GROMACS .gro file of C-alpha atoms in nm:
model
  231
    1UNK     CA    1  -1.870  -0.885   9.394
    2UNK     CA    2  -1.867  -0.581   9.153
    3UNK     CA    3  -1.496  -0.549   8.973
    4UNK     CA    4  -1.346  -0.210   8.883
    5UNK     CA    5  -1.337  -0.175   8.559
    6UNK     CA    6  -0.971  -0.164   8.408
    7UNK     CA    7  -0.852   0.125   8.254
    8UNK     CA    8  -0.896   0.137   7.888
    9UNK     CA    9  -0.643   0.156   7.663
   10UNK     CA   10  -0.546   0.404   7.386
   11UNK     CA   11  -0.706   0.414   7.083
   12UNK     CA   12  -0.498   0.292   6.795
   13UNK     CA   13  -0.420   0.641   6.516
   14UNK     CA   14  -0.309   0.936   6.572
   15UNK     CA   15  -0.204   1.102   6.977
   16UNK     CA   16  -0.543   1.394   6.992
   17UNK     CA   17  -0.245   1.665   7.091
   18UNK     CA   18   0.045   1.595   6.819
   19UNK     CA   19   0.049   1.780   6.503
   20UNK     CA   20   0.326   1.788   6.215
   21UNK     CA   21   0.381   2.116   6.353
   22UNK     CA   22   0.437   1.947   6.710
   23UNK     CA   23   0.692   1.699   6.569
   24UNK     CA   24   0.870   1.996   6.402
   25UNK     CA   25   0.857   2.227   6.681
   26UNK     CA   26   1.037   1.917   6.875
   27UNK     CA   27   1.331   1.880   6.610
   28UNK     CA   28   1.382   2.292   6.641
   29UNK     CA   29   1.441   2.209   6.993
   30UNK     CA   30   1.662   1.903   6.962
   31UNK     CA   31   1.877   2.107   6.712
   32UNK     CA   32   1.788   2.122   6.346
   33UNK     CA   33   2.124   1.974   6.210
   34UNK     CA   34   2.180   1.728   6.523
   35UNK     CA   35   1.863   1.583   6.587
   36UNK     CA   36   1.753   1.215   6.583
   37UNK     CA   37   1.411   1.013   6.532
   38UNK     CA   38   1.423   0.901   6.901
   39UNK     CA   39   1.539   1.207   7.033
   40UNK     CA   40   1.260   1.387   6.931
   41UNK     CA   41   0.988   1.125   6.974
   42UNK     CA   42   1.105   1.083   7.362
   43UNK     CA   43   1.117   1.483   7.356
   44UNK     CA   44   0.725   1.430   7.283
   45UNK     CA   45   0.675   1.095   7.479
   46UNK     CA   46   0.588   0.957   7.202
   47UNK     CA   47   0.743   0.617   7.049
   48UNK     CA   48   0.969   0.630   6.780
   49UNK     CA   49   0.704   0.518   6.492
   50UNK     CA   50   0.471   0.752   6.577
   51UNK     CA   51   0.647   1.053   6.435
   52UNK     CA   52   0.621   0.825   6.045
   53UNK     CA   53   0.196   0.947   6.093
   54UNK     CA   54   0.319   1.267   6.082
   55UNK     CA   55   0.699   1.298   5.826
   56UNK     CA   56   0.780   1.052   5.577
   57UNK     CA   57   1.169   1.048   5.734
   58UNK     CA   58   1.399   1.258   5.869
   59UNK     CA   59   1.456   1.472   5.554
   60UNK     CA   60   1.092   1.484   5.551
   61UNK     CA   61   1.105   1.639   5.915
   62UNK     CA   62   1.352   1.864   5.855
   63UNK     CA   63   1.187   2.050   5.592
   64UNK     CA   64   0.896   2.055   5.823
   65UNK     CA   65   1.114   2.173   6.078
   66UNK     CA   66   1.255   2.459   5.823
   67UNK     CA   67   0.860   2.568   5.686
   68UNK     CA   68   0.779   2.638   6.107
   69UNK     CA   69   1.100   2.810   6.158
   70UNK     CA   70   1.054   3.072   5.830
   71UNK     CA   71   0.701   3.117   5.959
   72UNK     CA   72   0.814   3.189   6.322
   73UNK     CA   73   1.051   3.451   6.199
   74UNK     CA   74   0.974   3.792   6.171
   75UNK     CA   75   1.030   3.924   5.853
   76UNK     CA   76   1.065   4.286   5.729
   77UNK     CA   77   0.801   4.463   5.522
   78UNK     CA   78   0.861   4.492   5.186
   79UNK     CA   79   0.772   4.861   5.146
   80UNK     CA   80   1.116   4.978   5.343
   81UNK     CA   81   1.352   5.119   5.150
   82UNK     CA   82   1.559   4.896   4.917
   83UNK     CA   83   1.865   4.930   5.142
   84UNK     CA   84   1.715   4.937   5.440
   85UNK     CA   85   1.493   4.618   5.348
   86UNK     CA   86   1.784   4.449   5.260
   87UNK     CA   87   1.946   4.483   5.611
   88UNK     CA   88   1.643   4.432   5.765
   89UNK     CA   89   1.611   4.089   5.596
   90UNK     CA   90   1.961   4.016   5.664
   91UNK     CA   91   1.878   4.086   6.065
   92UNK     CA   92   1.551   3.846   6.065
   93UNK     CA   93   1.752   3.553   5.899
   94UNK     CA   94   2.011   3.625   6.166
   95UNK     CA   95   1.822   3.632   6.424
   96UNK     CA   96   1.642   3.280   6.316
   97UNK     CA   97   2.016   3.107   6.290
   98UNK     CA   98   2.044   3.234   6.645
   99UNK     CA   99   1.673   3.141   6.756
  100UNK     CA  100   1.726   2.828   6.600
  101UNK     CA  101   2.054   2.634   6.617
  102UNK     CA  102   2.174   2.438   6.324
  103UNK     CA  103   1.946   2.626   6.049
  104UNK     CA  104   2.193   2.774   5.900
  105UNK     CA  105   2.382   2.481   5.858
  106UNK     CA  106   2.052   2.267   5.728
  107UNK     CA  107   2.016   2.582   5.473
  108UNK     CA  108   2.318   2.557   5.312
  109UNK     CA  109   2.260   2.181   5.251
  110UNK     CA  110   1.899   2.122   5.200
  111UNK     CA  111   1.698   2.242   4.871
  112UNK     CA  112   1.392   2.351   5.127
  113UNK     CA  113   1.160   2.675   4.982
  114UNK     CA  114   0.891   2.679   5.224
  115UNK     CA  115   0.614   2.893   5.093
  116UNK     CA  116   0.638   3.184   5.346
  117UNK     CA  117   0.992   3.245   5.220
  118UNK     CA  118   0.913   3.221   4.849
  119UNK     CA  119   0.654   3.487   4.920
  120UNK     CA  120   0.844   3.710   5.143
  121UNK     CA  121   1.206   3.684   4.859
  122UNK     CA  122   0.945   3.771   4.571
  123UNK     CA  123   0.793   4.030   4.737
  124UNK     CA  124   1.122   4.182   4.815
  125UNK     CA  125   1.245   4.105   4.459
  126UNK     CA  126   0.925   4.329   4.358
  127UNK     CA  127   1.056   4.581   4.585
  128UNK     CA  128   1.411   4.616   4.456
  129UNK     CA  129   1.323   4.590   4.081
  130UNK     CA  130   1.094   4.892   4.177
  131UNK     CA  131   1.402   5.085   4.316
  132UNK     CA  132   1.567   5.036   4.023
  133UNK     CA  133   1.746   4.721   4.032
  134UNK     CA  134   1.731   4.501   3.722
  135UNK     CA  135   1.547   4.163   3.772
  136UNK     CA  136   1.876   3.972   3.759
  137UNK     CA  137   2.011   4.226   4.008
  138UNK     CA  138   1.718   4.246   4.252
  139UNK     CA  139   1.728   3.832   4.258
  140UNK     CA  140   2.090   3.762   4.305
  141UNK     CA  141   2.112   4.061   4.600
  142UNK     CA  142   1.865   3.856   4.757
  143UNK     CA  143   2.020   3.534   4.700
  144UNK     CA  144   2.385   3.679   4.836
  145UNK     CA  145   2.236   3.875   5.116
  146UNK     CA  146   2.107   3.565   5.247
  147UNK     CA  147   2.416   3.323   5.173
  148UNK     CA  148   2.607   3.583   5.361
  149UNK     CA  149   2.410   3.541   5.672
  150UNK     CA  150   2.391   3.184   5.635
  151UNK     CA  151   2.799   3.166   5.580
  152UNK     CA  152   2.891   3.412   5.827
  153UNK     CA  153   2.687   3.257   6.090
  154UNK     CA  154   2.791   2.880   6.035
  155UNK     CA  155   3.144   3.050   6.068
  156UNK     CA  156   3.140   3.255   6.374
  157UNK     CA  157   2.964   2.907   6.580
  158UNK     CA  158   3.270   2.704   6.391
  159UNK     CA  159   3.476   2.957   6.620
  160UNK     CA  160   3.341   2.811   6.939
  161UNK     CA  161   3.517   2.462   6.839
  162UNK     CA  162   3.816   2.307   7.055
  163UNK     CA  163   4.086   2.168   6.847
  164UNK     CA  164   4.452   2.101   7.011
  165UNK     CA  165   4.705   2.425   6.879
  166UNK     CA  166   5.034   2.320   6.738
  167UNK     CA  167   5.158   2.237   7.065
  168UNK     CA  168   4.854   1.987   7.129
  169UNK     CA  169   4.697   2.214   7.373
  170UNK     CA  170   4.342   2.219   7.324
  171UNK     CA  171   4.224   2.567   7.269
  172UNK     CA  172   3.927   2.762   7.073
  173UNK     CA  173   3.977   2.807   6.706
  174UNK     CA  174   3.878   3.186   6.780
  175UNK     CA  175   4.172   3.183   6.983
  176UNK     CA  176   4.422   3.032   6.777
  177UNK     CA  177   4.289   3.253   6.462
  178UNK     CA  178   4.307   3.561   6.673
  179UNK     CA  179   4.671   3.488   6.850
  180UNK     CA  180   4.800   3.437   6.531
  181UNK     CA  181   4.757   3.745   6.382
  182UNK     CA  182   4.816   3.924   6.717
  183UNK     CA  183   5.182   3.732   6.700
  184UNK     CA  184   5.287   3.932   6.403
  185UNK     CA  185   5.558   4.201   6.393
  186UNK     CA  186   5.399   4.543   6.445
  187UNK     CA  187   5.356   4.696   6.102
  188UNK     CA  188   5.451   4.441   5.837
  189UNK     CA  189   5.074   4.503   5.703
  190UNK     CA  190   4.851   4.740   5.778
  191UNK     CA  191   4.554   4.523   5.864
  192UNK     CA  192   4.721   4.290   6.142
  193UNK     CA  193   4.512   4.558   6.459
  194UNK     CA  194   4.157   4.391   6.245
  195UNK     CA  195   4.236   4.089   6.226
  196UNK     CA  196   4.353   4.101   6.630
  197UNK     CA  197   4.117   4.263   6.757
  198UNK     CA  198   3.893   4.129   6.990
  199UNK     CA  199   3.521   4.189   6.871
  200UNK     CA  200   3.692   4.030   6.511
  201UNK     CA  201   3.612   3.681   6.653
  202UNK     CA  202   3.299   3.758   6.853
  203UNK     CA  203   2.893   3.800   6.752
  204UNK     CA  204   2.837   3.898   6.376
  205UNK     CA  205   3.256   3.945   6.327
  206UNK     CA  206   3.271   4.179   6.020
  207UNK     CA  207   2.912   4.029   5.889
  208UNK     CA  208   2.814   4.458   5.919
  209UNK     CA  209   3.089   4.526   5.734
  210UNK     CA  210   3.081   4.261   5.467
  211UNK     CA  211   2.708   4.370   5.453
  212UNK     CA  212   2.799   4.719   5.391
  213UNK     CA  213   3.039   4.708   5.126
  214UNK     CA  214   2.816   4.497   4.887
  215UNK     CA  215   2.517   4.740   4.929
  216UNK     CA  216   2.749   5.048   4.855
  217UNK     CA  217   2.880   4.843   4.520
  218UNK     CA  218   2.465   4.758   4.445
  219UNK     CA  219   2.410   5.097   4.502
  220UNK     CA  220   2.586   5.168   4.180
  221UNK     CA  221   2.379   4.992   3.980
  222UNK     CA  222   2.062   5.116   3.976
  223UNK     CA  223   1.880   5.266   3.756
  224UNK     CA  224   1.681   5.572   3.831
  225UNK     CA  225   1.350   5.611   3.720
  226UNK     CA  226   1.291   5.820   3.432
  227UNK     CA  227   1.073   6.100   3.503
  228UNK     CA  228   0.777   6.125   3.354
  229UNK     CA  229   0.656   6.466   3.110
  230UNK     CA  230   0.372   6.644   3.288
  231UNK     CA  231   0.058   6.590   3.123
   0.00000   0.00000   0.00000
């Protein structure tokens, strides 16, 4: 009697479909600053040693997980106008916190410099120096551009979080920050309507206006390119 052969097993190395790009793609989804080793291997069905073919650890993976995120984002060109690149910059590293929860909060803490984004900063750096901006100048508006997203961003989520008010009701921090100012008496500073209002403690905050004010002070210090005589 003829027997069916048995199905054969998988060859030892690595799965034909997973790529370091795979198992960072997979800790993107799981959350970049939440994410575990086994979460993400049984997000790819894959055991829990597997991902070591692929990242050396967990720090490993979340660099790899930062490198795919800076080259899913779409960045500006860097022939815009100095302040218009600089917003424009500030909107695609927004948009990537959003598109990819927990970066900004992995940024802030990890010393990660994927090659895309050293290319795309030093190309902008070119940019701004070329506008007028002194090397120093063009370097450190990039830096605090991007720390401001970064910041503002972690802070606005931070909003979402329940803690119990002094009564030990739990409630929003964005509500507890907002009713507080709103309880103030009516003109003891002029500011208290800002801080009360309602779109203070929602989306980007004042992030536009923070934004704003430090381009109108860099404004102020560049330098104007000499004219050259006519041959």
């Amino acid at each position: 009697m003829k027997q069916t052969p048995g199905r054969p097993g998988r060859r030892p190395g690595r799965a034909p479909s997973l790529t370091r790009d795979a198992v960072a793609e997979a800790a993107l989804a799981e959350g970049l600053a939440v994410f575990s080793m086994p979460g993400v291997a049984a997000r790819l069905g894959v055991s829990h040693s597997t991902l070591y073919r692929y990242v050396d650890s967990r720090d490993d993976l979340v660099r790899a997980a930062i490198e795919r995120a800076a080259a899913r984002t779409g960045w500006p060109p860097a022939d815009l106008p100095w302040r218009e690149l600089l917003t424009a910059f500030a909107d695609a590293v927004w948009a990537a916190c959003d598109a990819f929860p927990g970066l900004a909060e992995v940024l802030l803490t990890t010393p990660a410099a994927p090659p895309v984004m050293v290319d795309r900063l030093g190309g902008y750096g070119v940019a701004l120096v070329r506008a007028g901006l002194s090397t120093r100048d063009a370097a450190v508006a990039v830096d605090f551009v991007g720390d401001l997203v970064l910041s503002s961003a972690v802070a606005m989520r931070g909003l979402d979080r329940t803690v119990p008010d002094a009564a030990g009701t739990p409630r929003t921090a964005r509500e507890q920050y907002r009713d507080a100012w709103a309880a103030a008496p009516p003109g003891a500073r002029p500011f208290e309507a800002e801080f009360a209002a309602e779109e203070t403690w929602h989306g980007r905050g004042w992030f536009d206006d923070k934004l704003a004010i430090f381009l109108d002070g860099l404004a102020t210090r560049i330098t104007p390119e000499t004219p050259r005589p006519p041959l």
